[in-house]
Short mmCIF file of C-alpha atoms in Angstrom, two decimals:
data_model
loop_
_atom_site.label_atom_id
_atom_site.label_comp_id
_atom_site.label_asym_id
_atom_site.label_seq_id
_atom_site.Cartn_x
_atom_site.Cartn_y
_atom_site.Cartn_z
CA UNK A 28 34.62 97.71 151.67
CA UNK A 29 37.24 95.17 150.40
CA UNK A 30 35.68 91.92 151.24
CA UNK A 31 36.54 87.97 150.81
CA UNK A 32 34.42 85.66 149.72
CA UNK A 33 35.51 82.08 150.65
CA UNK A 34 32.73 79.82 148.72
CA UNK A 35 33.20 76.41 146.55
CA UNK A 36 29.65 76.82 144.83
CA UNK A 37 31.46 78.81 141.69
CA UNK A 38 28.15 79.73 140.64
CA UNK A 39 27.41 81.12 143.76
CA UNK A 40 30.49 82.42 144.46
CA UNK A 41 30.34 84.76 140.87
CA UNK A 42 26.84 86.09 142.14
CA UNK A 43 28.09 87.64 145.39
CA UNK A 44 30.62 88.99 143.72
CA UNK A 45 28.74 90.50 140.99
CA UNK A 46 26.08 91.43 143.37
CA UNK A 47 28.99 92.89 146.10
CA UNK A 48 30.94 94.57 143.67
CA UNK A 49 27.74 96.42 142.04
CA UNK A 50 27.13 97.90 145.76
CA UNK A 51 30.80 99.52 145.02
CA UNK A 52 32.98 97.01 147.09
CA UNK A 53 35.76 95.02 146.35
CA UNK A 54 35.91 91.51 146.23
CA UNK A 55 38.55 88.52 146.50
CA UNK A 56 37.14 85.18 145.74
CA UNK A 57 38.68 81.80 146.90
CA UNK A 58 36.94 78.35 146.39
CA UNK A 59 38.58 76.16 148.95
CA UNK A 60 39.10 76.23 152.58
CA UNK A 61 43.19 76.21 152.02
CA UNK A 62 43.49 79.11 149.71
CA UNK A 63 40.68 81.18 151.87
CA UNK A 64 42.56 80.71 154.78
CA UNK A 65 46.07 82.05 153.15
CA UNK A 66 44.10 85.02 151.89
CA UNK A 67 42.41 85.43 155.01
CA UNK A 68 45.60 86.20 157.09
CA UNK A 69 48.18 87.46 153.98
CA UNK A 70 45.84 89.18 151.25
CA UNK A 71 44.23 91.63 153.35
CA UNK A 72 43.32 93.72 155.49
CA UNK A 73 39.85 92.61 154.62
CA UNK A 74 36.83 94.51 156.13
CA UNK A 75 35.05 91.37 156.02
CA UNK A 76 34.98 87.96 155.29
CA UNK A 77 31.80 85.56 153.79
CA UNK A 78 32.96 82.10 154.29
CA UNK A 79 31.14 78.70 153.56
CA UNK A 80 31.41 76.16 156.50
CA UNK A 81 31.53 73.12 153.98
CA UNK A 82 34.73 73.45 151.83
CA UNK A 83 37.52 71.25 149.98
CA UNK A 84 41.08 71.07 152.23
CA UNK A 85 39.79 73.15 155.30
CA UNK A 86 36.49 73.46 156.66
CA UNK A 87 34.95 77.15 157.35
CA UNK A 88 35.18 76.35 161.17
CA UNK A 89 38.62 75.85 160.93
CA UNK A 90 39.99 79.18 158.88
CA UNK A 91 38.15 81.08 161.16
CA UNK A 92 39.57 79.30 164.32
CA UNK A 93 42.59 79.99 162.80
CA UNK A 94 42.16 83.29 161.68
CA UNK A 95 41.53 84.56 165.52
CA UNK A 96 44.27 82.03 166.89
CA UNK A 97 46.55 84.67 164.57
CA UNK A 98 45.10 87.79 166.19
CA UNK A 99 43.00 88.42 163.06
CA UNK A 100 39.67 90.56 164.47
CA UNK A 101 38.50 90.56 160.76
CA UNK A 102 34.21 90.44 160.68
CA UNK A 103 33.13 86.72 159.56
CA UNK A 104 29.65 86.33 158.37
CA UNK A 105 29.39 82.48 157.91
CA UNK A 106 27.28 81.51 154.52
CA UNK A 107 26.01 77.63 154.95
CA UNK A 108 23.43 75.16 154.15
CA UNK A 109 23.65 73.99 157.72
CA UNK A 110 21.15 75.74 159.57
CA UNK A 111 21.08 73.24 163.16
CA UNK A 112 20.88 75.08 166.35
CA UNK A 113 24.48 73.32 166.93
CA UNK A 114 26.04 74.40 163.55
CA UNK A 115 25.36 77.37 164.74
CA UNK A 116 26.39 77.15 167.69
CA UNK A 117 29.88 75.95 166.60
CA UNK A 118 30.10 78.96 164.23
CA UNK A 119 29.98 81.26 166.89
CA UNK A 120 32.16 79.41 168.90
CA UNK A 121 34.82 79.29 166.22
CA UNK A 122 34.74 83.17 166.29
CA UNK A 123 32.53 84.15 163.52
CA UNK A 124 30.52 87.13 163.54
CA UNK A 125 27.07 86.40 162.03
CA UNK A 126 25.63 83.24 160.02
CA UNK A 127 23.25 83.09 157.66
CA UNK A 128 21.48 80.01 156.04
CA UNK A 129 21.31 79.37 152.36
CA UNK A 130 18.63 79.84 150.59
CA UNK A 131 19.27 83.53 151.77
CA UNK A 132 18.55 87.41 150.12
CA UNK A 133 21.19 89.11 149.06
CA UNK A 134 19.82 92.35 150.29
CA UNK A 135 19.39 90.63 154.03
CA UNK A 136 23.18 89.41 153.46
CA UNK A 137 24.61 92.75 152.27
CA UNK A 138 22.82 94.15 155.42
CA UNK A 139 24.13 91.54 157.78
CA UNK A 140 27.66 92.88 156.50
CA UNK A 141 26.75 96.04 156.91
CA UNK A 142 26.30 95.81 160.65
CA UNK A 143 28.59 93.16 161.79
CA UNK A 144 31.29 95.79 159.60
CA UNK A 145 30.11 98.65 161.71
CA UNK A 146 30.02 96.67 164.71
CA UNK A 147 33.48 96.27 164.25
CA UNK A 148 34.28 99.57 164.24
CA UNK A 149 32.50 100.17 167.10
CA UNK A 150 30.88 103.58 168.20
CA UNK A 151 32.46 107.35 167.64
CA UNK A 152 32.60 107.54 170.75
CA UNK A 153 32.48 104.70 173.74
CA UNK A 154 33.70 104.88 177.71
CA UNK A 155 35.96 101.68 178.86
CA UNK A 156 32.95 99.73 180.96
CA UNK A 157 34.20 97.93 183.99
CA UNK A 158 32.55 95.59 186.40
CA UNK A 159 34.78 94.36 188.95
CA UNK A 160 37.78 93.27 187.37
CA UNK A 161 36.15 92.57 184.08
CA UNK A 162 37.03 95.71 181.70
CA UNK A 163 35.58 96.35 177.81
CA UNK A 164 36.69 98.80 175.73
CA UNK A 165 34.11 98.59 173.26
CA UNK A 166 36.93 101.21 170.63
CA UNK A 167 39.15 99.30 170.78
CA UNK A 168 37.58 95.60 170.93
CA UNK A 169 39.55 94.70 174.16
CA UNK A 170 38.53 93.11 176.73
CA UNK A 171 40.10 91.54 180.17
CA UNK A 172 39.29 90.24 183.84
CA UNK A 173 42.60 91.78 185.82
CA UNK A 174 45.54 90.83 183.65
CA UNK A 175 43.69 88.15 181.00
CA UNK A 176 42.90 89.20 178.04
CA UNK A 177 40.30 87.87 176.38
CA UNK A 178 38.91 87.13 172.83
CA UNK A 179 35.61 88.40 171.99
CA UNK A 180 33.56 88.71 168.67
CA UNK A 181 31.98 91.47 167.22
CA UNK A 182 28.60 90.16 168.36
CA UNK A 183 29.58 89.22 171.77
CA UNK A 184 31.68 92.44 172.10
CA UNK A 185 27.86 93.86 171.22
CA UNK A 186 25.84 92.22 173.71
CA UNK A 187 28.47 92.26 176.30
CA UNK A 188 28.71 96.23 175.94
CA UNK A 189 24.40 96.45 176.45
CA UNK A 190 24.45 94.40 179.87
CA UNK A 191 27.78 96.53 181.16
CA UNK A 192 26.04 99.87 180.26
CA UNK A 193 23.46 98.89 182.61
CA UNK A 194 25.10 97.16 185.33
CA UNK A 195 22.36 96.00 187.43
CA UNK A 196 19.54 96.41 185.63
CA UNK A 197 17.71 93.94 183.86
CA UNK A 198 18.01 94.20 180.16
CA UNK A 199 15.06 92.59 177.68
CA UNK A 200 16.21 89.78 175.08
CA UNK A 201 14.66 92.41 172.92
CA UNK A 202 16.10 95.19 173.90
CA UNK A 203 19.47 93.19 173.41
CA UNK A 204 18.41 92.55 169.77
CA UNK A 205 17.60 95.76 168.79
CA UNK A 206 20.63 97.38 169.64
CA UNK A 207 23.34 94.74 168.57
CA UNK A 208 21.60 93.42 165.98
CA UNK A 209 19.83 96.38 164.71
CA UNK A 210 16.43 95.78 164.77
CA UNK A 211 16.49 93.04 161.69
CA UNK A 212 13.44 91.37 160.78
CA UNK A 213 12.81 87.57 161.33
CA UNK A 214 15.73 87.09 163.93
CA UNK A 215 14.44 85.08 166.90
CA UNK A 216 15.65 86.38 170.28
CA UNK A 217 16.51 83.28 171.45
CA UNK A 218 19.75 83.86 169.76
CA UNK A 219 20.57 86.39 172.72
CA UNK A 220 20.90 82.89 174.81
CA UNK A 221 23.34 81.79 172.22
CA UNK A 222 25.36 84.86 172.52
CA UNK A 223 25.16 85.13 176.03
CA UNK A 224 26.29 81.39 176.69
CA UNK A 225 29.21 81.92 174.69
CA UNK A 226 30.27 84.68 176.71
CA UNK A 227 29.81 82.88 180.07
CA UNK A 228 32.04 80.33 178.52
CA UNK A 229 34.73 83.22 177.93
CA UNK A 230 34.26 86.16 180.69
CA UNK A 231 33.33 83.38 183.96
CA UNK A 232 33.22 79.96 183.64
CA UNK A 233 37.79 80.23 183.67
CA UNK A 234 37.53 82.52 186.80
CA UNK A 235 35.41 80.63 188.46
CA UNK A 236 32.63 83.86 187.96
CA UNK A 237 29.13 84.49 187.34
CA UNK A 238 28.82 88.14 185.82
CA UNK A 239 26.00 87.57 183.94
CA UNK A 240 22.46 87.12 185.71
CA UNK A 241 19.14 85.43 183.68
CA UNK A 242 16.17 87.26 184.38
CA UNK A 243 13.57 84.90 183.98
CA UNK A 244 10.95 86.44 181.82
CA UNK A 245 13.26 89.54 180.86
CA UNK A 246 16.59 88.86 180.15
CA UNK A 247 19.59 89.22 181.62
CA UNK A 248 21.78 91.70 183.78
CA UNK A 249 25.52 92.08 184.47
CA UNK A 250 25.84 91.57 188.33
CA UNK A 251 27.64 95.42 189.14
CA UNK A 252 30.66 93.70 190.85
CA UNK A 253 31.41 91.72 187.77
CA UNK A 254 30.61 88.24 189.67
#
């Protein structure tokens, strides 16, 4: 993979790519937020960026705002110190992928690339899903209610794609995990809420919908008539 590292800890910085480029990947380093950002949209196509929240001239919330204002559905793992329910919560909402708190593992890191990259890519072979209006082409990372399009991350694209398989049905924080997530160790399920609360925020709360149902004690399930 061909990956950009946006990270003002030098030190740090030299390590991932030492570490990165020994798994056989290549790697573009920037230390601040103004010079990640220009390589971000102009020195790719990257197949995924690892960007610091906390940097000199832009912050890491900001490039990757900006990066999806520009259409840029690049994978963003955010790498931070900041590790508040919140901050996270912000991260996500800026479009990033993943986020991982320092100290971390390199070999949990490299993973977390791994699947947010192949999450990207998205299956050999997946159906449009519709429900209602609301249509997701998992292939191609589109997704719409009648004529809006609208924005998703690789995660959300994920979770969304689990509860519109089984339209209906109640599906298991767990279960949720597992498949868009991959089964990692350590990952608390509650994240599923954060997840699913940004896509309420994207896929209902503008039409005036509720598509997706809490099951409490299970989950959650996509209402079949998209809301």
């Amino acid at each position: 993979m061909r990956i950009l590292v946006v990270e003002d800890e030098v030190g740090l910085a030299e390590s991932l790519r030492r570490g990165l480029a020994a798994d056989g990947h290549w790697i573009d380093l920037a230390h601040d937020g103004h010079r990640g950002l220009d390589l971000a949209l102009t020195g790719g196509p990257y197949d995924a960026v690892v960007l610091d929240l906390m940097l000199p001239g832009l912050s890491g919330y900001e490039i990757c705002k900006r990066m999806r204002a520009h259409g840029d559905p690049t994978p963003v793992l955010i790498l931070t110190a900041k590790d508040g329910e919140y901050d996270e919560a912000e991260g996500l909402d800026s479009g990033a992928d993943d986020y991982l708190t320092k100290p971390f593992s390199f070999v949990v890191l490299a993973a977390r690339l791994r699947a947010i990259t192949r999450r990207a890519a998205g299956p050999p072979q997946s159906a449009v899903l519709q429900a209602g209006d609301l249509v997701l082409d998992p292939r191609g990372r589109r997704c719409r209610r009648g004529r809006h399009e609208i924005e998703l991350t690789a995660r959300e694209l994920g979770v969304l794609a689990c509860l519109m398989e089984q339209p209906g049905r109640a599906v298991a924080k767990q279960d949720i995990l597992d498949e868009v997530w991959e089964g990692p160790h350590g990952i608390d399920p509650n994240i599923v809420e954060v997840y699913v609360s940004s896509l309420r925020r994207k896929i209902d709360v503008p039409f005036g919908r509720r598509s997706i149902l809490t099951v409490h004690g299970t989950g959650y399930r996509m209402a079949p008539d998209g809301g």
